[in-house]
Amino acid sequence: MSGEPRALDAEELRRVCEVVYRRTGMTYGEAKRYFVERRVLDRMARSNSGSFAAYMALLRWDDGEVERLINSFTVNETYFYREEHQLRCLGGSLLPDIVGGRRPGALVRIWSLPCSTGEEPYSIALWLLENWRLVDAYNVEIVGSDIDTDALAAAAAGIYGERALSRLPAGVVADYFEAPVDGLRRVIADIRESVKLTRANLIDAASMAEQGRFDVVFCRNVLIYFDDASRLAAARLLFDALNPGGFLCLGHTESMARISDLFAVRRFGDAVVYQRPPVA
C-alpha cells in the first residue's frame, strides 16, 4: 500500500475505537494506542485501503471487513481447565442444584461465552465426563459462542498445542485427544460433536436471544474490556439468557455485584457465582 501512515492521529484513533465499541462494547483509547494501531494498519494494508479515510469508508459498507477488524481485536488467550475451581463448582454444586427437581433425561444447557478457540467449552465437556457421575443421566447440551469467527473456526478444528493442554491430566489427554502430529493434538470427534458452536455478540440482544436460555453460563474475562454502560447492557442480556435459578460464572477479577443488582450472589465452597433468582 503506497503512502501507508506511520501512526493514527488522535481523531483517527477515536473514530476506529468508536466503530469497535459500537459493535462489541469493548473500549480502547490512547492507553491501548499500540494495540489498536497495529491491527488497524494491518487491516488497511490487507484491504488495499490507500488511506485511513478510504478504510473508514470501506467499513461503512463492507460488513465482512468490519468482522475481520473485530476478529483482530479479540483476545483469545486461554487453555484447558482454566479456573478449574469453577469446574469443580459446576459438578459439585451448580448442577446438583439444577437437576434436583428434574427427572433423569431432562435437558441441561451450559453456555460458554466467549468460547474463544474452544478450550473453554471442551473443558466443560471433559470435566463432566470425568467427574460428574450423573453426566449420562441427563441430556447435557454445551454451546460455545464467540463474536470472533476466526476463533470459532479454530474451535471447530479442535487442534491444540502443548501449552493449551498443560493443565490436563495425562490420562485425559490420552483418552480424549488424537495422537500428536507435529506437536499438536486434536480433540476426538465425539468431544467436538458434543459442543455446538455459534456466533453471538454479548451486547447484541438479537444474537443473544437466538441462543435460547441456559442453566449455567460461563462468561469469563470479557467484561473487563467493557465500560460501565456496556457492562450493564451485557448483564441484562446475560440475565435474560438464564433460566430462573440458573447460574452465571465470571472471571476471577470480575464482580457482577458491582455491575447489576439483578443477580443474587451465591458463595459455594469452590467458587462465587451469580444466580438468576428462582421463580417464587
GROMACS .gro file of C-alpha atoms in nm:
model
  280
    1MET     CA    1   0.000   0.000   0.000
    2SER     CA    2   0.151   0.330  -0.104
    3GLY     CA    3   0.164   0.615   0.144
    4GLU     CA    4   0.100   0.389   0.442
    5PRO     CA    5   0.063   0.604   0.755
    6ARG     CA    6   0.311   0.555   1.035
    7ALA     CA    7   0.054   0.625   1.306
    8LEU     CA    8  -0.306   0.723   1.361
    9ASP     CA    9  -0.371   1.074   1.480
   10ALA     CA   10  -0.590   1.130   1.784
   11GLU     CA   11  -0.911   1.174   1.583
   12GLU     CA   12  -0.846   0.866   1.368
   13LEU     CA   13  -0.780   0.661   1.678
   14ARG     CA   14  -1.104   0.784   1.833
   15ARG     CA   15  -1.307   0.705   1.520
   16VAL     CA   16  -1.186   0.348   1.479
   17CYS     CA   17  -1.224   0.280   1.852
   18GLU     CA   18  -1.582   0.405   1.823
   19VAL     CA   19  -1.650   0.152   1.545
   20VAL     CA   20  -1.520  -0.132   1.762
   21TYR     CA   21  -1.710  -0.006   2.066
   22ARG     CA   22  -2.043   0.019   1.885
   23ARG     CA   23  -2.012  -0.337   1.754
   24THR     CA   24  -1.862  -0.509   2.059
   25GLY     CA   25  -1.884  -0.296   2.374
   26MET     CA   26  -1.505  -0.315   2.410
   27THR     CA   27  -1.338   0.015   2.493
   28TYR     CA   28  -1.000   0.125   2.362
   29GLY     CA   29  -0.819   0.459   2.352
   30GLU     CA   30  -0.480   0.626   2.388
   31ALA     CA   31  -0.375   0.381   2.658
   32LYS     CA   32  -0.406   0.100   2.400
   33ARG     CA   33  -0.274   0.300   2.103
   34TYR     CA   34  -0.004   0.047   2.004
   35PHE     CA   35  -0.252  -0.244   2.020
   36VAL     CA   36  -0.507  -0.055   1.809
   37GLU     CA   37  -0.262   0.087   1.553
   38ARG     CA   38  -0.103  -0.248   1.477
   39ARG     CA   39  -0.438  -0.403   1.397
   40VAL     CA   40  -0.585  -0.113   1.204
   41LEU     CA   41  -0.275  -0.058   0.989
   42ASP     CA   42  -0.258  -0.431   0.918
   43ARG     CA   43  -0.624  -0.436   0.807
   44MET     CA   44  -0.567  -0.125   0.594
   45ALA     CA   45  -0.280  -0.297   0.417
   46ARG     CA   46  -0.466  -0.624   0.369
   47SER     CA   47  -0.774  -0.447   0.232
   48ASN     CA   48  -0.563  -0.228  -0.002
   49SER     CA   49  -0.701   0.090   0.153
   50GLY     CA   50  -0.486   0.380   0.038
   51SER     CA   51  -0.569   0.600   0.335
   52PHE     CA   52  -0.743   0.597   0.670
   53ALA     CA   53  -1.039   0.780   0.513
   54ALA     CA   54  -1.068   0.508   0.248
   55TYR     CA   55  -1.061   0.239   0.516
   56MET     CA   56  -1.335   0.408   0.718
   57ALA     CA   57  -1.543   0.430   0.402
   58LEU     CA   58  -1.487   0.057   0.347
   59LEU     CA   59  -1.611  -0.017   0.699
   60ARG     CA   60  -1.936   0.167   0.627
   61TRP     CA   61  -2.042  -0.073   0.352
   62ASP     CA   62  -1.839  -0.392   0.391
   63ASP     CA   63  -1.967  -0.597   0.686
   64GLY     CA   64  -1.706  -0.861   0.608
   65GLU     CA   65  -1.427  -0.614   0.672
   66VAL     CA   66  -1.592  -0.500   0.994
   67GLU     CA   67  -1.596  -0.865   1.101
   68ARG     CA   68  -1.228  -0.906   1.013
   69LEU     CA   69  -1.137  -0.589   1.205
   70ILE     CA   70  -1.327  -0.709   1.512
   71ASN     CA   71  -1.164  -1.052   1.485
   72SER     CA   72  -0.826  -0.881   1.501
   73PHE     CA   73  -0.920  -0.703   1.825
   74THR     CA   74  -1.041  -1.005   2.021
   75VAL     CA   75  -0.804  -1.167   2.271
   76ASN     CA   76  -0.809  -1.547   2.260
   77GLU     CA   77  -0.561  -1.635   2.533
   78THR     CA   78  -0.688  -1.946   2.712
   79TYR     CA   79  -0.612  -2.310   2.791
   80PHE     CA   80  -0.789  -2.626   2.908
   81TYR     CA   81  -0.915  -2.638   3.267
   82ARG     CA   82  -0.858  -2.266   3.321
   83GLU     CA   83  -1.006  -2.157   3.657
   84GLU     CA   84  -1.058  -2.522   3.743
   85HIS     CA   85  -1.225  -2.431   4.071
   86GLN     CA   86  -1.530  -2.321   3.872
   87LEU     CA   87  -1.547  -2.659   3.700
   88ARG     CA   88  -1.539  -2.824   4.043
   89CYS     CA   89  -1.820  -2.592   4.150
   90LEU     CA   90  -2.015  -2.681   3.835
   91GLY     CA   91  -2.010  -3.053   3.906
   92GLY     CA   92  -2.020  -3.037   4.284
   93SER     CA   93  -2.273  -2.760   4.348
   94LEU     CA   94  -2.436  -2.596   4.045
   95LEU     CA   95  -2.557  -2.900   3.854
   96PRO     CA   96  -2.685  -3.083   4.164
   97ASP     CA   97  -2.885  -2.768   4.245
   98ILE     CA   98  -3.021  -2.751   3.888
   99VAL     CA   99  -3.116  -3.115   3.839
  100GLY     CA  100  -3.256  -3.160   4.188
  101GLY     CA  101  -3.609  -3.100   4.064
  102ARG     CA  102  -3.575  -3.266   3.723
  103ARG     CA  103  -3.629  -3.618   3.607
  104PRO     CA  104  -3.346  -3.821   3.452
  105GLY     CA  105  -3.318  -3.749   3.082
  106ALA     CA  106  -3.414  -3.381   3.122
  107LEU     CA  107  -3.229  -3.119   2.921
  108VAL     CA  108  -2.947  -2.927   3.092
  109ARG     CA  109  -2.794  -2.641   2.890
  110ILE     CA  110  -2.450  -2.492   2.955
  111TRP     CA  111  -2.313  -2.191   2.763
  112SER     CA  112  -1.952  -2.081   2.721
  113LEU     CA  113  -1.944  -1.718   2.602
  114PRO     CA  114  -1.697  -1.615   2.472
  115CYS     CA  115  -1.569  -1.961   2.389
  116SER     CA  116  -1.250  -1.838   2.217
  117THR     CA  117  -1.072  -2.118   2.028
  118GLY     CA  118  -1.266  -2.393   2.200
  119GLU     CA  119  -1.065  -2.478   2.510
  120GLU     CA  120  -1.338  -2.344   2.739
  121PRO     CA  121  -1.644  -2.542   2.618
  122TYR     CA  122  -1.437  -2.855   2.553
  123SER     CA  123  -1.305  -2.826   2.909
  124ILE     CA  124  -1.663  -2.835   3.036
  125ALA     CA  125  -1.735  -3.148   2.835
  126LEU     CA  126  -1.417  -3.322   2.951
  127TRP     CA  127  -1.466  -3.226   3.315
  128LEU     CA  128  -1.822  -3.354   3.327
  129LEU     CA  129  -1.731  -3.681   3.158
  130GLU     CA  130  -1.451  -3.737   3.406
  131ASN     CA  131  -1.605  -3.600   3.725
  132TRP     CA  132  -1.985  -3.573   3.724
  133ARG     CA  133  -2.135  -3.912   3.798
  134LEU     CA  134  -2.476  -3.811   3.660
  135VAL     CA  135  -2.345  -3.698   3.323
  136ASP     CA  136  -2.516  -3.985   3.143
  137ALA     CA  137  -2.841  -3.944   3.336
  138TYR     CA  138  -2.928  -3.609   3.176
  139ASN     CA  139  -2.932  -3.462   2.827
  140VAL     CA  140  -2.643  -3.216   2.864
  141GLU     CA  141  -2.613  -2.962   2.583
  142ILE     CA  142  -2.298  -2.748   2.571
  143VAL     CA  143  -2.288  -2.442   2.347
  144GLY     CA  144  -1.978  -2.236   2.275
  145SER     CA  145  -2.025  -1.890   2.126
  146ASP     CA  146  -1.797  -1.606   2.025
  147ILE     CA  147  -1.804  -1.286   1.821
  148ASP     CA  148  -1.472  -1.383   1.656
  149THR     CA  149  -1.539  -1.603   1.352
  150ASP     CA  150  -1.170  -1.699   1.324
  151ALA     CA  151  -1.178  -1.824   1.683
  152LEU     CA  152  -1.491  -2.026   1.610
  153ALA     CA  153  -1.322  -2.186   1.309
  154ALA     CA  154  -1.026  -2.282   1.528
  155ALA     CA  155  -1.265  -2.424   1.789
  156ALA     CA  156  -1.436  -2.635   1.525
  157ALA     CA  157  -1.098  -2.772   1.413
  158GLY     CA  158  -1.011  -2.853   1.777
  159ILE     CA  159  -0.633  -2.871   1.732
  160TYR     CA  160  -0.413  -2.762   2.023
  161GLY     CA  161  -0.051  -2.731   2.126
  162GLU     CA  162   0.130  -2.835   2.439
  163ARG     CA  163   0.065  -2.512   2.630
  164ALA     CA  164  -0.313  -2.537   2.588
  165LEU     CA  165  -0.305  -2.896   2.719
  166SER     CA  166  -0.057  -2.840   3.003
  167ARG     CA  167  -0.320  -2.835   3.284
  168LEU     CA  168  -0.492  -3.157   3.174
  169PRO     CA  169  -0.416  -3.487   3.347
  170ALA     CA  170  -0.216  -3.720   3.123
  171GLY     CA  171  -0.500  -3.972   3.120
  172VAL     CA  172  -0.746  -3.715   2.992
  173VAL     CA  173  -0.511  -3.620   2.709
  174ALA     CA  174  -0.461  -3.986   2.620
  175ASP     CA  175  -0.833  -4.067   2.627
  176TYR     CA  176  -0.979  -3.764   2.454
  177PHE     CA  177  -0.715  -3.642   2.209
  178GLU     CA  178  -0.576  -3.796   1.894
  179ALA     CA  179  -0.209  -3.889   1.870
  180PRO     CA  180   0.018  -3.586   1.828
  181VAL     CA  181   0.111  -3.464   1.480
  182ASP     CA  182   0.396  -3.212   1.467
  183GLY     CA  183   0.344  -3.139   1.836
  184LEU     CA  184  -0.030  -3.075   1.802
  185ARG     CA  185  -0.322  -3.286   1.923
  186ARG     CA  186  -0.684  -3.282   1.804
  187VAL     CA  187  -0.982  -3.333   2.033
  188ILE     CA  188  -1.153  -3.659   1.936
  189ALA     CA  189  -1.464  -3.635   1.720
  190ASP     CA  190  -1.701  -3.740   1.999
  191ILE     CA  191  -1.599  -3.437   2.206
  192ARG     CA  192  -1.602  -3.196   1.912
  193GLU     CA  193  -1.951  -3.312   1.819
  194SER     CA  194  -2.073  -3.273   2.177
  195VAL     CA  195  -2.025  -2.894   2.164
  196LYS     CA  196  -2.241  -2.673   1.943
  197LEU     CA  197  -2.053  -2.366   1.815
  198THR     CA  198  -2.238  -2.045   1.728
  199ARG     CA  199  -2.163  -1.677   1.670
  200ALA     CA  200  -2.302  -1.441   1.934
  201ASN     CA  201  -2.238  -1.082   2.038
  202LEU     CA  202  -2.261  -1.014   2.410
  203ILE     CA  203  -2.416  -0.668   2.361
  204ASP     CA  204  -2.649  -0.760   2.073
  205ALA     CA  205  -2.992  -0.861   2.201
  206ALA     CA  206  -3.095  -1.046   1.885
  207SER     CA  207  -2.787  -1.269   1.862
  208MET     CA  208  -2.808  -1.344   2.234
  209ALA     CA  209  -3.176  -1.432   2.221
  210GLU     CA  210  -3.116  -1.669   1.928
  211GLN     CA  211  -2.921  -1.899   2.159
  212GLY     CA  212  -3.217  -1.965   2.389
  213ARG     CA  213  -3.193  -1.998   2.767
  214PHE     CA  214  -2.936  -2.182   2.973
  215ASP     CA  215  -2.893  -2.331   3.318
  216VAL     CA  216  -2.528  -2.226   3.352
  217VAL     CA  217  -2.339  -1.956   3.163
  218PHE     CA  218  -1.961  -1.918   3.173
  219CYS     CA  219  -1.875  -1.561   3.068
  220ARG     CA  220  -1.518  -1.510   3.181
  221ASN     CA  221  -1.269  -1.229   3.131
  222VAL     CA  222  -1.458  -1.027   2.871
  223LEU     CA  223  -1.643  -0.768   3.081
  224ILE     CA  224  -1.305  -0.624   3.185
  225TYR     CA  225  -1.282  -0.478   2.833
  226PHE     CA  226  -1.620  -0.301   2.863
  227ASP     CA  227  -1.715   0.037   3.004
  228ASP     CA  228  -1.992   0.074   3.262
  229ALA     CA  229  -2.270   0.118   3.004
  230SER     CA  230  -2.165  -0.190   2.806
  231ARG     CA  231  -2.129  -0.399   3.122
  232LEU     CA  232  -2.479  -0.308   3.231
  233ALA     CA  233  -2.622  -0.391   2.887
  234ALA     CA  234  -2.436  -0.724   2.888
  235ALA     CA  235  -2.558  -0.801   3.241
  236ARG     CA  236  -2.920  -0.758   3.134
  237LEU     CA  237  -2.875  -0.986   2.835
  238LEU     CA  238  -2.694  -1.248   3.043
  239PHE     CA  239  -2.978  -1.236   3.295
  240ASP     CA  240  -3.228  -1.292   3.014
  241ALA     CA  241  -3.015  -1.583   2.884
  242LEU     CA  242  -3.054  -1.775   3.210
  243ASN     CA  243  -3.341  -1.992   3.315
  244PRO     CA  244  -3.484  -1.888   3.654
  245GLY     CA  245  -3.247  -2.037   3.910
  246GLY     CA  246  -2.964  -2.053   3.657
  247PHE     CA  247  -2.606  -1.958   3.736
  248LEU     CA  248  -2.351  -1.718   3.584
  249CYS     CA  249  -1.976  -1.774   3.626
  250LEU     CA  250  -1.746  -1.475   3.566
  251GLY     CA  251  -1.367  -1.444   3.564
  252HIS     CA  252  -1.191  -1.422   3.899
  253THR     CA  253  -1.126  -1.047   3.860
  254GLU     CA  254  -1.487  -0.966   3.769
  255SER     CA  255  -1.781  -0.900   4.001
  256MET     CA  256  -2.143  -0.880   3.889
  257ALA     CA  257  -2.228  -0.726   4.224
  258ARG     CA  258  -2.051  -0.408   4.108
  259ILE     CA  259  -2.240  -0.405   3.777
  260SER     CA  260  -2.602  -0.502   3.836
  261ASP     CA  261  -2.838  -0.595   4.120
  262LEU     CA  262  -3.035  -0.839   3.904
  263PHE     CA  263  -2.839  -1.139   4.029
  264ALA     CA  264  -2.811  -1.299   4.370
  265VAL     CA  265  -2.457  -1.369   4.489
  266ARG     CA  266  -2.407  -1.738   4.572
  267ARG     CA  267  -2.097  -1.849   4.760
  268PHE     CA  268  -2.008  -2.216   4.728
  269GLY     CA  269  -1.703  -2.396   4.859
  270ASP     CA  270  -1.521  -2.379   4.526
  271ALA     CA  271  -1.641  -2.051   4.375
  272VAL     CA  272  -1.852  -1.738   4.398
  273VAL     CA  273  -2.118  -1.733   4.126
  274TYR     CA  274  -2.424  -1.526   4.037
  275GLN     CA  275  -2.776  -1.663   4.019
  276ARG     CA  276  -3.091  -1.552   3.842
  277PRO     CA  277  -3.339  -1.584   4.130
  278PRO     CA  278  -3.569  -1.886   4.102
  279VAL     CA  279  -3.937  -1.831   4.044
  280ALA     CA  280  -4.105  -1.788   4.381
   0.00000   0.00000   0.00000
